[in-house]
Amino acid sequence: MSKPSNAIRSSVPEKLFNAFNHLFFILAGITTLLPFVNLLAKSLSSESAVISGTVGLWPVGWQTGTYRYVLQNAMFLNAFQVSVLVTVVGTALSLTMTTITAYPLSKPRLRGRKWFLLLFIFTMLFSGGLIPTYLLMHNLGLVNSLPVLFLPAMVNVFNMLIIKNYFEGLPDSLEESAKLDGAGNIRILLYVVLPLSLPVLATIALFFAVAFWNDYFAPMIYITNPSLKPLQLYLKELLVASGGEFLKDNVDAALNTTPQSIQAASILLATVPILLVYPFLQKYFVKGVLIGSVKG
C-alpha cells in the first residue's frame, strides 16, 4: 500500500521543478524583450516625453516622424544595402567553401587527414594578429572594398567541424550505392550528401548570416569610404554621436525628434531583418546543431 504514495511523493518535486523551469524561462524571455519594447516606445514617443525621461514600456505622445526620417535618410539606406549585400554574398560563399572543406575531411580515406585537421584547429587557437592581418589586406588591395568584409571569413573552422561531424554520421551505404551507379565525388556531394544535410546547412547558414549582419569591427578597421560602410558601423557612429550632430542638416527633424528617438528607431530597423530569418530556419536549428556537434 505504500508504493503508490511513494510514487506520488516522488512526482511532486519533479512537477515543482518543471513548473519552476517554465516560470524561469518565461521570465527570462520577458526580460530579454524589455529593452526592445523600451526602444520601440522611445522611437514612437514625442520629443518632450523622451527628453523628460518619462517613456517606459509604452509610447508617450504618439508620433511616427522618427521612422520617416530614418527611412528617408540616404546614409541609413546605403548602409542597409551594403549590409544586405555583404550578408547574402558572404553567407553563400562562406557556406560553400566551408562545406567543400568539410566533405573531404569527413572521409577517413583522405591521406594526411589528421594533419589537415590539426592545421585547421591550430588556426582556432593562434592567429597572426590584427596588424599583420591589416597589412596583408592592404597589400592585397582589399582595404576599402566590400570583399574585405567576407573573404577573410570564407572558412570558419568551428562551423566546418560541425558540418564534418554531420557528414561522418551519414550512412556509407548511400555513397557506395551512388558509386556503383557511376557517380563521382562531386556528384555524390551535390545529389546525395547535401540534400540529406539540410538541417546542419541551414543552421550554419544562420550562423554565418548573423555574424556578417552584426559585424562592425572588420568594417571599422578596413573601411573608411562612407559609401561602403555597413549598417552596424553606421549604428556605431550614430550612437557615438550622442549630441545629435547628425541632425544639424535637417532642421525639421531636429525640431520634432530627438537623437535618442532616432537612435532607437535605427536600432530597431537594423534588428528586424535578421530576426525575420529565424522563423524560416527554426525547424532545422536544434536538429542541425545537435546532430552536427555529437558524433555517433
C-alpha positions as protocol buffer text, in pm:
chain_id: "A"
residue {
  index: 1
  type: MET
  ca { x: 0 y: 0 z: 0 }
}
residue {
  index: 2
  type: SER
  ca { x: 296 y: 231 z: 47 }
}
residue {
  index: 3
  type: LYS
  ca { x: 423 y: 209 z: -311 }
}
residue {
  index: 4
  type: PRO
  ca { x: 162 y: 439 z: -470 }
}
residue {
  index: 5
  type: SER
  ca { x: 212 y: 702 z: -201 }
}
residue {
  index: 6
  type: ASN
  ca { x: 590 y: 693 z: -259 }
}
residue {
  index: 7
  type: ALA
  ca { x: 535 y: 738 z: -632 }
}
residue {
  index: 8
  type: ILE
  ca { x: 311 y: 1038 z: -566 }
}
residue {
  index: 9
  type: ARG
  ca { x: 567 y: 1188 z: -330 }
}
residue {
  index: 10
  type: SER
  ca { x: 847 y: 1144 z: -583 }
}
residue {
  index: 11
  type: SER
  ca { x: 642 y: 1306 z: -858 }
}
residue {
  index: 12
  type: VAL
  ca { x: 570 y: 1620 z: -654 }
}
residue {
  index: 13
  type: PRO
  ca { x: 930 y: 1753 z: -660 }
}
residue {
  index: 14
  type: GLU
  ca { x: 951 y: 1678 z: -1031 }
}
residue {
  index: 15
  type: LYS
  ca { x: 634 y: 1876 z: -1100 }
}
residue {
  index: 16
  type: LEU
  ca { x: 762 y: 2165 z: -889 }
}
residue {
  index: 17
  type: PHE
  ca { x: 1093 y: 2156 z: -1074 }
}
residue {
  index: 18
  type: ASN
  ca { x: 920 y: 2162 z: -1414 }
}
residue {
  index: 19
  type: ALA
  ca { x: 694 y: 2446 z: -1305 }
}
residue {
  index: 20
  type: PHE
  ca { x: 993 y: 2643 z: -1182 }
}
residue {
  index: 21
  type: ASN
  ca { x: 1173 y: 2584 z: -1513 }
}
residue {
  index: 22
  type: HIS
  ca { x: 873 y: 2705 z: -1714 }
}
residue {
  index: 23
  type: LEU
  ca { x: 841 y: 3013 z: -1494 }
}
residue {
  index: 24
  type: PHE
  ca { x: 1213 y: 3086 z: -1519 }
}
residue {
  index: 25
  type: PHE
  ca { x: 1218 y: 3067 z: -1900 }
}
residue {
  index: 26
  type: ILE
  ca { x: 906 y: 3283 z: -1927 }
}
residue {
  index: 27
  type: LEU
  ca { x: 1059 y: 3550 z: -1702 }
}
residue {
  index: 28
  type: ALA
  ca { x: 1390 y: 3528 z: -1888 }
}
residue {
  index: 29
  type: GLY
  ca { x: 1210 y: 3573 z: -2221 }
}
residue {
  index: 30
  type: ILE
  ca { x: 1018 y: 3873 z: -2092 }
}
residue {
  index: 31
  type: THR
  ca { x: 1338 y: 4025 z: -1953 }
}
residue {
  index: 32
  type: THR
  ca { x: 1516 y: 3999 z: -2288 }
}
residue {
  index: 33
  type: LEU
  ca { x: 1224 y: 4167 z: -2461 }
}
residue {
  index: 34
  type: LEU
  ca { x: 1209 y: 4467 z: -2226 }
}
residue {
  index: 35
  type: PRO
  ca { x: 1497 y: 4662 z: -2392 }
}
residue {
  index: 36
  type: PHE
  ca { x: 1335 y: 4620 z: -2735 }
}
residue {
  index: 37
  type: VAL
  ca { x: 999 y: 4735 z: -2600 }
}
residue {
  index: 38
  type: ASN
  ca { x: 1164 y: 5038 z: -2443 }
}
residue {
  index: 39
  type: LEU
  ca { x: 1339 y: 5123 z: -2772 }
}
residue {
  index: 40
  type: LEU
  ca { x: 1010 y: 5088 z: -2958 }
}
residue {
  index: 41
  type: ALA
  ca { x: 838 y: 5317 z: -2708 }
}
residue {
  index: 42
  type: LYS
  ca { x: 1112 y: 5580 z: -2739 }
}
residue {
  index: 43
  type: SER
  ca { x: 1103 y: 5571 z: -3118 }
}
residue {
  index: 44
  type: LEU
  ca { x: 727 y: 5637 z: -3117 }
}
residue {
  index: 45
  type: SER
  ca { x: 718 y: 5895 z: -2836 }
}
residue {
  index: 46
  type: SER
  ca { x: 711 y: 6272 z: -2864 }
}
residue {
  index: 47
  type: GLU
  ca { x: 1019 y: 6488 z: -2824 }
}
residue {
  index: 48
  type: SER
  ca { x: 919 y: 6628 z: -2486 }
}
residue {
  index: 49
  type: ALA
  ca { x: 843 y: 6284 z: -2341 }
}
residue {
  index: 50
  type: VAL
  ca { x: 1179 y: 6143 z: -2448 }
}
residue {
  index: 51
  type: ILE
  ca { x: 1374 y: 6444 z: -2318 }
}
residue {
  index: 52
  type: SER
  ca { x: 1191 y: 6437 z: -1983 }
}
residue {
  index: 53
  type: GLY
  ca { x: 1265 y: 6067 z: -1941 }
}
residue {
  index: 54
  type: THR
  ca { x: 902 y: 5965 z: -1885 }
}
residue {
  index: 55
  type: VAL
  ca { x: 898 y: 5697 z: -2156 }
}
residue {
  index: 56
  type: GLY
  ca { x: 891 y: 5344 z: -2019 }
}
residue {
  index: 57
  type: LEU
  ca { x: 734 y: 5050 z: -2198 }
}
residue {
  index: 58
  type: TRP
  ca { x: 456 y: 5245 z: -2369 }
}
residue {
  index: 59
  type: PRO
  ca { x: 483 y: 5541 z: -2611 }
}
residue {
  index: 60
  type: VAL
  ca { x: 402 y: 5885 z: -2470 }
}
residue {
  index: 61
  type: GLY
  ca { x: 272 y: 6135 z: -2725 }
}
residue {
  index: 62
  type: TRP
  ca { x: 245 y: 5909 z: -3027 }
}
residue {
  index: 63
  type: GLN
  ca { x: 439 y: 6009 z: -3340 }
}
residue {
  index: 64
  type: THR
  ca { x: 593 y: 5831 z: -3641 }
}
residue {
  index: 65
  type: GLY
  ca { x: 813 y: 6110 z: -3775 }
}
residue {
  index: 66
  type: THR
  ca { x: 1122 y: 5936 z: -3643 }
}
residue {
  index: 67
  type: TYR
  ca { x: 1074 y: 5639 z: -3873 }
}
residue {
  index: 68
  type: ARG
  ca { x: 1004 y: 5867 z: -4168 }
}
residue {
  index: 69
  type: TYR
  ca { x: 1332 y: 6046 z: -4103 }
}
residue {
  index: 70
  type: VAL
  ca { x: 1531 y: 5721 z: -4073 }
}
residue {
  index: 71
  type: LEU
  ca { x: 1375 y: 5559 z: -4381 }
}
residue {
  index: 72
  type: GLN
  ca { x: 1442 y: 5873 z: -4586 }
}
residue {
  index: 73
  type: ASN
  ca { x: 1800 y: 5904 z: -4464 }
}
residue {
  index: 74
  type: ALA
  ca { x: 2032 y: 5832 z: -4757 }
}
residue {
  index: 75
  type: MET
  ca { x: 2316 y: 5718 z: -4530 }
}
residue {
  index: 76
  type: PHE
  ca { x: 2094 y: 5467 z: -4349 }
}
residue {
  index: 77
  type: LEU
  ca { x: 1954 y: 5327 z: -4674 }
}
residue {
  index: 78
  type: ASN
  ca { x: 2301 y: 5297 z: -4829 }
}
residue {
  index: 79
  type: ALA
  ca { x: 2438 y: 5123 z: -4518 }
}
residue {
  index: 80
  type: PHE
  ca { x: 2136 y: 4889 z: -4519 }
}
residue {
  index: 81
  type: GLN
  ca { x: 2201 y: 4793 z: -4882 }
}
residue {
  index: 82
  type: VAL
  ca { x: 2570 y: 4730 z: -4808 }
}
residue {
  index: 83
  type: SER
  ca { x: 2482 y: 4504 z: -4513 }
}
residue {
  index: 84
  type: VAL
  ca { x: 2231 y: 4306 z: -4718 }
}
residue {
  index: 85
  type: LEU
  ca { x: 2483 y: 4258 z: -4999 }
}
residue {
  index: 86
  type: VAL
  ca { x: 2766 y: 4154 z: -4765 }
}
residue {
  index: 87
  type: THR
  ca { x: 2539 y: 3919 z: -4569 }
}
residue {
  index: 88
  type: VAL
  ca { x: 2392 y: 3745 z: -4875 }
}
residue {
  index: 89
  type: VAL
  ca { x: 2718 y: 3712 z: -5068 }
}
residue {
  index: 90
  type: GLY
  ca { x: 2927 y: 3634 z: -4760 }
}
residue {
  index: 91
  type: THR
  ca { x: 2685 y: 3369 z: -4633 }
}
residue {
  index: 92
  type: ALA
  ca { x: 2661 y: 3198 z: -4972 }
}
residue {
  index: 93
  type: LEU
  ca { x: 3038 y: 3193 z: -5032 }
}
residue {
  index: 94
  type: SER
  ca { x: 3130 y: 3100 z: -4675 }
}
residue {
  index: 95
  type: LEU
  ca { x: 2877 y: 2817 z: -4661 }
}
residue {
  index: 96
  type: THR
  ca { x: 3002 y: 2686 z: -4996 }
}
residue {
  index: 97
  type: MET
  ca { x: 3370 y: 2697 z: -4903 }
}
residue {
  index: 98
  type: THR
  ca { x: 3311 y: 2556 z: -4554 }
}
residue {
  index: 99
  type: THR
  ca { x: 3107 y: 2267 z: -4695 }
}
residue {
  index: 100
  type: ILE
  ca { x: 3366 y: 2192 z: -4964 }
}
residue {
  index: 101
  type: THR
  ca { x: 3633 y: 2186 z: -4693 }
}
residue {
  index: 102
  type: ALA
  ca { x: 3432 y: 1970 z: -4453 }
}
residue {
  index: 103
  type: TYR
  ca { x: 3339 y: 1697 z: -4703 }
}
residue {
  index: 104
  type: PRO
  ca { x: 3686 y: 1555 z: -4779 }
}
residue {
  index: 105
  type: LEU
  ca { x: 3791 y: 1592 z: -4415 }
}
residue {
  index: 106
  type: SER
  ca { x: 3498 y: 1370 z: -4316 }
}
residue {
  index: 107
  type: LYS
  ca { x: 3643 y: 1078 z: -4516 }
}
residue {
  index: 108
  type: PRO
  ca { x: 3896 y: 852 z: -4336 }
}
residue {
  index: 109
  type: ARG
  ca { x: 4041 y: 756 z: -4674 }
}
residue {
  index: 110
  type: LEU
  ca { x: 4182 y: 1107 z: -4722 }
}
residue {
  index: 111
  type: ARG
  ca { x: 4561 y: 1091 z: -4693 }
}
residue {
  index: 112
  type: GLY
  ca { x: 4702 y: 1316 z: -4424 }
}
residue {
  index: 113
  type: ARG
  ca { x: 4353 y: 1377 z: -4285 }
}
residue {
  index: 114
  type: LYS
  ca { x: 4470 y: 1408 z: -3923 }
}
residue {
  index: 115
  type: TRP
  ca { x: 4741 y: 1657 z: -4016 }
}
residue {
  index: 116
  type: PHE
  ca { x: 4497 y: 1871 z: -4211 }
}
residue {
  index: 117
  type: LEU
  ca { x: 4260 y: 1873 z: -3913 }
}
residue {
  index: 118
  type: LEU
  ca { x: 4544 y: 1974 z: -3682 }
}
residue {
  index: 119
  type: LEU
  ca { x: 4632 y: 2264 z: -3912 }
}
residue {
  index: 120
  type: PHE
  ca { x: 4273 y: 2388 z: -3913 }
}
residue {
  index: 121
  type: ILE
  ca { x: 4239 y: 2353 z: -3536 }
}
residue {
  index: 122
  type: PHE
  ca { x: 4570 y: 2539 z: -3494 }
}
residue {
  index: 123
  type: THR
  ca { x: 4413 y: 2844 z: -3660 }
}
residue {
  index: 124
  type: MET
  ca { x: 4136 y: 2840 z: -3397 }
}
residue {
  index: 125
  type: LEU
  ca { x: 4396 y: 2885 z: -3121 }
}
residue {
  index: 126
  type: PHE
  ca { x: 4652 y: 3114 z: -3284 }
}
residue {
  index: 127
  type: SER
  ca { x: 4636 y: 3394 z: -3539 }
}
residue {
  index: 128
  type: GLY
  ca { x: 4874 y: 3640 z: -3697 }
}
residue {
  index: 129
  type: GLY
  ca { x: 4732 y: 3934 z: -3507 }
}
residue {
  index: 130
  type: LEU
  ca { x: 4547 y: 4247 z: -3610 }
}
residue {
  index: 131
  type: ILE
  ca { x: 4836 y: 4448 z: -3755 }
}
residue {
  index: 132
  type: PRO
  ca { x: 4977 y: 4170 z: -3979 }
}
residue {
  index: 133
  type: THR
  ca { x: 4624 y: 4092 z: -4094 }
}
residue {
  index: 134
  type: TYR
  ca { x: 4562 y: 4456 z: -4184 }
}
residue {
  index: 135
  type: LEU
  ca { x: 4895 y: 4475 z: -4369 }
}
residue {
  index: 136
  type: LEU
  ca { x: 4802 y: 4161 z: -4562 }
}
residue {
  index: 137
  type: MET
  ca { x: 4463 y: 4304 z: -4661 }
}
residue {
  index: 138
  type: HIS
  ca { x: 4634 y: 4632 z: -4760 }
}
residue {
  index: 139
  type: ASN
  ca { x: 4895 y: 4457 z: -4973 }
}
residue {
  index: 140
  type: LEU
  ca { x: 4622 y: 4255 z: -5144 }
}
residue {
  index: 141
  type: GLY
  ca { x: 4439 y: 4577 z: -5230 }
}
residue {
  index: 142
  type: LEU
  ca { x: 4129 y: 4480 z: -5032 }
}
residue {
  index: 143
  type: VAL
  ca { x: 4115 y: 4778 z: -4795 }
}
residue {
  index: 144
  type: ASN
  ca { x: 3814 y: 5000 z: -4867 }
}
residue {
  index: 145
  type: SER
  ca { x: 3641 y: 4730 z: -5068 }
}
residue {
  index: 146
  type: LEU
  ca { x: 3344 y: 4509 z: -4990 }
}
residue {
  index: 147
  type: PRO
  ca { x: 3529 y: 4175 z: -5039 }
}
residue {
  index: 148
  type: VAL
  ca { x: 3742 y: 4252 z: -4735 }
}
residue {
  index: 149
  type: LEU
  ca { x: 3430 y: 4209 z: -4522 }
}
residue {
  index: 150
  type: PHE
  ca { x: 3373 y: 3845 z: -4617 }
}
residue {
  index: 151
  type: LEU
  ca { x: 3685 y: 3699 z: -4788 }
}
residue {
  index: 152
  type: PRO
  ca { x: 3886 y: 3661 z: -4461 }
}
residue {
  index: 153
  type: ALA
  ca { x: 3592 y: 3467 z: -4312 }
}
residue {
  index: 154
  type: MET
  ca { x: 3535 y: 3230 z: -4602 }
}
residue {
  index: 155
  type: VAL
  ca { x: 3607 y: 2919 z: -4392 }
}
residue {
  index: 156
  type: ASN
  ca { x: 3506 y: 2912 z: -4027 }
}
residue {
  index: 157
  type: VAL
  ca { x: 3680 y: 2618 z: -3858 }
}
residue {
  index: 158
  type: PHE
  ca { x: 3420 y: 2578 z: -3585 }
}
residue {
  index: 159
  type: ASN
  ca { x: 3136 y: 2561 z: -3836 }
}
residue {
  index: 160
  type: MET
  ca { x: 3343 y: 2336 z: -4060 }
}
residue {
  index: 161
  type: LEU
  ca { x: 3387 y: 2084 z: -3777 }
}
residue {
  index: 162
  type: ILE
  ca { x: 3013 y: 2077 z: -3715 }
}
residue {
  index: 163
  type: ILE
  ca { x: 2943 y: 2004 z: -4083 }
}
residue {
  index: 164
  type: LYS
  ca { x: 3223 y: 1745 z: -4090 }
}
residue {
  index: 165
  type: ASN
  ca { x: 3076 y: 1558 z: -3794 }
}
residue {
  index: 166
  type: TYR
  ca { x: 2735 y: 1564 z: -3959 }
}
residue {
  index: 167
  type: PHE
  ca { x: 2877 y: 1417 z: -4281 }
}
residue {
  index: 168
  type: GLU
  ca { x: 3050 y: 1143 z: -4081 }
}
residue {
  index: 169
  type: GLY
  ca { x: 2714 y: 1042 z: -3937 }
}
residue {
  index: 170
  type: LEU
  ca { x: 2560 y: 974 z: -4278 }
}
residue {
  index: 171
  type: PRO
  ca { x: 2543 y: 606 z: -4383 }
}
residue {
  index: 172
  type: ASP
  ca { x: 2834 y: 497 z: -4602 }
}
residue {
  index: 173
  type: SER
  ca { x: 2600 y: 269 z: -4796 }
}
residue {
  index: 174
  type: LEU
  ca { x: 2440 y: 570 z: -4965 }
}
residue {
  index: 175
  type: GLU
  ca { x: 2769 y: 681 z: -5118 }
}
residue {
  index: 176
  type: GLU
  ca { x: 2867 y: 326 z: -5205 }
}
residue {
  index: 177
  type: SER
  ca { x: 2543 y: 271 z: -5396 }
}
residue {
  index: 178
  type: ALA
  ca { x: 2596 y: 603 z: -5579 }
}
residue {
  index: 179
  type: LYS
  ca { x: 2947 y: 497 z: -5676 }
}
residue {
  index: 180
  type: LEU
  ca { x: 2809 y: 171 z: -5816 }
}
residue {
  index: 181
  type: ASP
  ca { x: 2584 y: 383 z: -6038 }
}
residue {
  index: 182
  type: GLY
  ca { x: 2890 y: 566 z: -6171 }
}
residue {
  index: 183
  type: ALA
  ca { x: 2867 y: 887 z: -5965 }
}
residue {
  index: 184
  type: GLY
  ca { x: 3187 y: 1073 z: -5880 }
}
residue {
  index: 185
  type: ASN
  ca { x: 3273 y: 1258 z: -5559 }
}
residue {
  index: 186
  type: ILE
  ca { x: 3130 y: 1592 z: -5675 }
}
residue {
  index: 187
  type: ARG
  ca { x: 2806 y: 1432 z: -5795 }
}
residue {
  index: 188
  type: ILE
  ca { x: 2773 y: 1238 z: -5469 }
}
residue {
  index: 189
  type: LEU
  ca { x: 2821 y: 1558 z: -5269 }
}
residue {
  index: 190
  type: LEU
  ca { x: 2567 y: 1754 z: -5474 }
}
residue {
  index: 191
  type: TYR
  ca { x: 2294 y: 1495 z: -5518 }
}
residue {
  index: 192
  type: VAL
  ca { x: 2334 y: 1262 z: -5219 }
}
residue {
  index: 193
  type: VAL
  ca { x: 2508 y: 1431 z: -4928 }
}
residue {
  index: 194
  type: LEU
  ca { x: 2379 y: 1789 z: -4948 }
}
residue {
  index: 195
  type: PRO
  ca { x: 2006 y: 1701 z: -4976 }
}
residue {
  index: 196
  type: LEU
  ca { x: 2044 y: 1490 z: -4660 }
}
residue {
  index: 197
  type: SER
  ca { x: 2230 y: 1769 z: -4479 }
}
residue {
  index: 198
  type: LEU
  ca { x: 1972 y: 2046 z: -4494 }
}
residue {
  index: 199
  type: PRO
  ca { x: 1940 y: 2075 z: -4112 }
}
residue {
  index: 200
  type: VAL
  ca { x: 2308 y: 2139 z: -4050 }
}
residue {
  index: 201
  type: LEU
  ca { x: 2350 y: 2355 z: -4362 }
}
residue {
  index: 202
  type: ALA
  ca { x: 2054 y: 2575 z: -4263 }
}
residue {
  index: 203
  type: THR
  ca { x: 2193 y: 2608 z: -3911 }
}
residue {
  index: 204
  type: ILE
  ca { x: 2541 y: 2705 z: -4030 }
}
residue {
  index: 205
  type: ALA
  ca { x: 2391 y: 2946 z: -4284 }
}
residue {
  index: 206
  type: LEU
  ca { x: 2211 y: 3115 z: -3995 }
}
residue {
  index: 207
  type: PHE
  ca { x: 2537 y: 3136 z: -3801 }
}
residue {
  index: 208
  type: PHE
  ca { x: 2712 y: 3299 z: -4096 }
}
residue {
  index: 209
  type: ALA
  ca { x: 2424 y: 3538 z: -4170 }
}
residue {
  index: 210
  type: VAL
  ca { x: 2405 y: 3664 z: -3811 }
}
residue {
  index: 211
  type: ALA
  ca { x: 2783 y: 3704 z: -3794 }
}
residue {
  index: 212
  type: PHE
  ca { x: 2803 y: 3904 z: -4118 }
}
residue {
  index: 213
  type: TRP
  ca { x: 2499 y: 4116 z: -4034 }
}
residue {
  index: 214
  type: ASN
  ca { x: 2621 y: 4207 z: -3684 }
}
residue {
  index: 215
  type: ASP
  ca { x: 2988 y: 4258 z: -3768 }
}
residue {
  index: 216
  type: TYR
  ca { x: 3113 y: 4610 z: -3713 }
}
residue {
  index: 217
  type: PHE
  ca { x: 3476 y: 4553 z: -3610 }
}
residue {
  index: 218
  type: ALA
  ca { x: 3605 y: 4450 z: -3954 }
}
residue {
  index: 219
  type: PRO
  ca { x: 3437 y: 4747 z: -4128 }
}
residue {
  index: 220
  type: MET
  ca { x: 3572 y: 4978 z: -3858 }
}
residue {
  index: 221
  type: ILE
  ca { x: 3926 y: 4854 z: -3932 }
}
residue {
  index: 222
  type: TYR
  ca { x: 3916 y: 4824 z: -4310 }
}
residue {
  index: 223
  type: ILE
  ca { x: 3650 y: 5068 z: -4435 }
}
residue {
  index: 224
  type: THR
  ca { x: 3686 y: 5447 z: -4441 }
}
residue {
  index: 225
  type: ASN
  ca { x: 3477 y: 5518 z: -4753 }
}
residue {
  index: 226
  type: PRO
  ca { x: 3133 y: 5636 z: -4628 }
}
residue {
  index: 227
  type: SER
  ca { x: 2955 y: 5473 z: -4924 }
}
residue {
  index: 228
  type: LEU
  ca { x: 3093 y: 5130 z: -4823 }
}
residue {
  index: 229
  type: LYS
  ca { x: 3007 y: 5142 z: -4454 }
}
residue {
  index: 230
  type: PRO
  ca { x: 2760 y: 4867 z: -4348 }
}
residue {
  index: 231
  type: LEU
  ca { x: 2467 y: 4915 z: -4118 }
}
residue {
  index: 232
  type: GLN
  ca { x: 2636 y: 4813 z: -3794 }
}
residue {
  index: 233
  type: LEU
  ca { x: 2920 y: 5059 z: -3843 }
}
residue {
  index: 234
  type: TYR
  ca { x: 2664 y: 5329 z: -3924 }
}
residue {
  index: 235
  type: LEU
  ca { x: 2480 y: 5246 z: -3599 }
}
residue {
  index: 236
  type: LYS
  ca { x: 2804 y: 5255 z: -3403 }
}
residue {
  index: 237
  type: GLU
  ca { x: 2883 y: 5603 z: -3532 }
}
residue {
  index: 238
  type: LEU
  ca { x: 2523 y: 5708 z: -3475 }
}
residue {
  index: 239
  type: LEU
  ca { x: 2535 y: 5601 z: -3110 }
}
residue {
  index: 240
  type: VAL
  ca { x: 2870 y: 5771 z: -3054 }
}
residue {
  index: 241
  type: ALA
  ca { x: 2721 y: 6097 z: -3187 }
}
residue {
  index: 242
  type: SER
  ca { x: 2502 y: 6129 z: -2877 }
}
residue {
  index: 243
  type: GLY
  ca { x: 2485 y: 6506 z: -2908 }
}
residue {
  index: 244
  type: GLY
  ca { x: 2270 y: 6486 z: -3219 }
}
residue {
  index: 245
  type: GLU
  ca { x: 2529 y: 6614 z: -3467 }
}
residue {
  index: 246
  type: PHE
  ca { x: 2363 y: 6406 z: -3738 }
}
residue {
  index: 247
  type: LEU
  ca { x: 2053 y: 6631 z: -3714 }
}
residue {
  index: 248
  type: LYS
  ca { x: 2234 y: 6956 z: -3788 }
}
residue {
  index: 249
  type: ASP
  ca { x: 2149 y: 6941 z: -4160 }
}
residue {
  index: 250
  type: ASN
  ca { x: 1781 y: 6863 z: -4106 }
}
residue {
  index: 251
  type: VAL
  ca { x: 1603 y: 7146 z: -3922 }
}
residue {
  index: 252
  type: ASP
  ca { x: 1259 y: 6984 z: -3931 }
}
residue {
  index: 253
  type: ALA
  ca { x: 1385 y: 6659 z: -3780 }
}
residue {
  index: 254
  type: ALA
  ca { x: 1585 y: 6849 z: -3519 }
}
residue {
  index: 255
  type: LEU
  ca { x: 1271 y: 7034 z: -3407 }
}
residue {
  index: 256
  type: ASN
  ca { x: 1035 y: 6734 z: -3398 }
}
residue {
  index: 257
  type: THR
  ca { x: 1254 y: 6444 z: -3292 }
}
residue {
  index: 258
  type: THR
  ca { x: 1539 y: 6370 z: -3054 }
}
residue {
  index: 259
  type: PRO
  ca { x: 1872 y: 6192 z: -3109 }
}
residue {
  index: 260
  type: GLN
  ca { x: 1755 y: 5919 z: -2869 }
}
residue {
  index: 261
  type: SER
  ca { x: 1440 y: 5854 z: -3073 }
}
residue {
  index: 262
  type: ILE
  ca { x: 1634 y: 5835 z: -3400 }
}
residue {
  index: 263
  type: GLN
  ca { x: 1890 y: 5603 z: -3245 }
}
residue {
  index: 264
  type: ALA
  ca { x: 1614 y: 5377 z: -3111 }
}
residue {
  index: 265
  type: ALA
  ca { x: 1434 y: 5365 z: -3447 }
}
residue {
  index: 266
  type: SER
  ca { x: 1759 y: 5294 z: -3633 }
}
residue {
  index: 267
  type: ILE
  ca { x: 1849 y: 5008 z: -3397 }
}
residue {
  index: 268
  type: LEU
  ca { x: 1505 y: 4851 z: -3434 }
}
residue {
  index: 269
  type: LEU
  ca { x: 1507 y: 4878 z: -3813 }
}
residue {
  index: 270
  type: ALA
  ca { x: 1854 y: 4720 z: -3819 }
}
residue {
  index: 271
  type: THR
  ca { x: 1743 y: 4433 z: -3594 }
}
residue {
  index: 272
  type: VAL
  ca { x: 1418 y: 4336 z: -3766 }
}
residue {
  index: 273
  type: PRO
  ca { x: 1566 y: 4196 z: -4095 }
}
residue {
  index: 274
  type: ILE
  ca { x: 1789 y: 3939 z: -3926 }
}
residue {
  index: 275
  type: LEU
  ca { x: 1509 y: 3845 z: -3686 }
}
residue {
  index: 276
  type: LEU
  ca { x: 1287 y: 3761 z: -3982 }
}
residue {
  index: 277
  type: VAL
  ca { x: 1536 y: 3493 z: -4089 }
}
residue {
  index: 278
  type: TYR
  ca { x: 1488 y: 3285 z: -3773 }
}
residue {
  index: 279
  type: PRO
  ca { x: 1130 y: 3161 z: -3833 }
}
residue {
  index: 280
  type: PHE
  ca { x: 1230 y: 3009 z: -4168 }
}
residue {
  index: 281
  type: LEU
  ca { x: 1527 y: 2819 z: -4022 }
}
residue {
  index: 282
  type: GLN
  ca { x: 1398 y: 2740 z: -3673 }
}
residue {
  index: 283
  type: LYS
  ca { x: 1282 y: 2387 z: -3761 }
}
residue {
  index: 284
  type: TYR
  ca { x: 1637 y: 2300 z: -3870 }
}
residue {
  index: 285
  type: PHE
  ca { x: 1821 y: 2483 z: -3594 }
}
residue {
  index: 286
  type: VAL
  ca { x: 1816 y: 2245 z: -3295 }
}
residue {
  index: 287
  type: LYS
  ca { x: 1841 y: 1930 z: -3505 }
}
residue {
  index: 288
  type: GLY
  ca { x: 2133 y: 2063 z: -3706 }
}
residue {
  index: 289
  type: VAL
  ca { x: 2335 y: 2173 z: -3402 }
}
residue {
  index: 290
  type: LEU
  ca { x: 2278 y: 1852 z: -3204 }
}
residue {
  index: 291
  type: ILE
  ca { x: 2349 y: 1610 z: -3487 }
}
residue {
  index: 292
  type: GLY
  ca { x: 2644 y: 1808 z: -3614 }
}
residue {
  index: 293
  type: SER
  ca { x: 2808 y: 1851 z: -3275 }
}
residue {
  index: 294
  type: VAL
  ca { x: 2771 y: 1498 z: -3136 }
}
residue {
  index: 295
  type: LYS
  ca { x: 2941 y: 1216 z: -3322 }
}
residue {
  index: 296
  type: GLY
  ca { x: 2771 y: 876 z: -3317 }
}
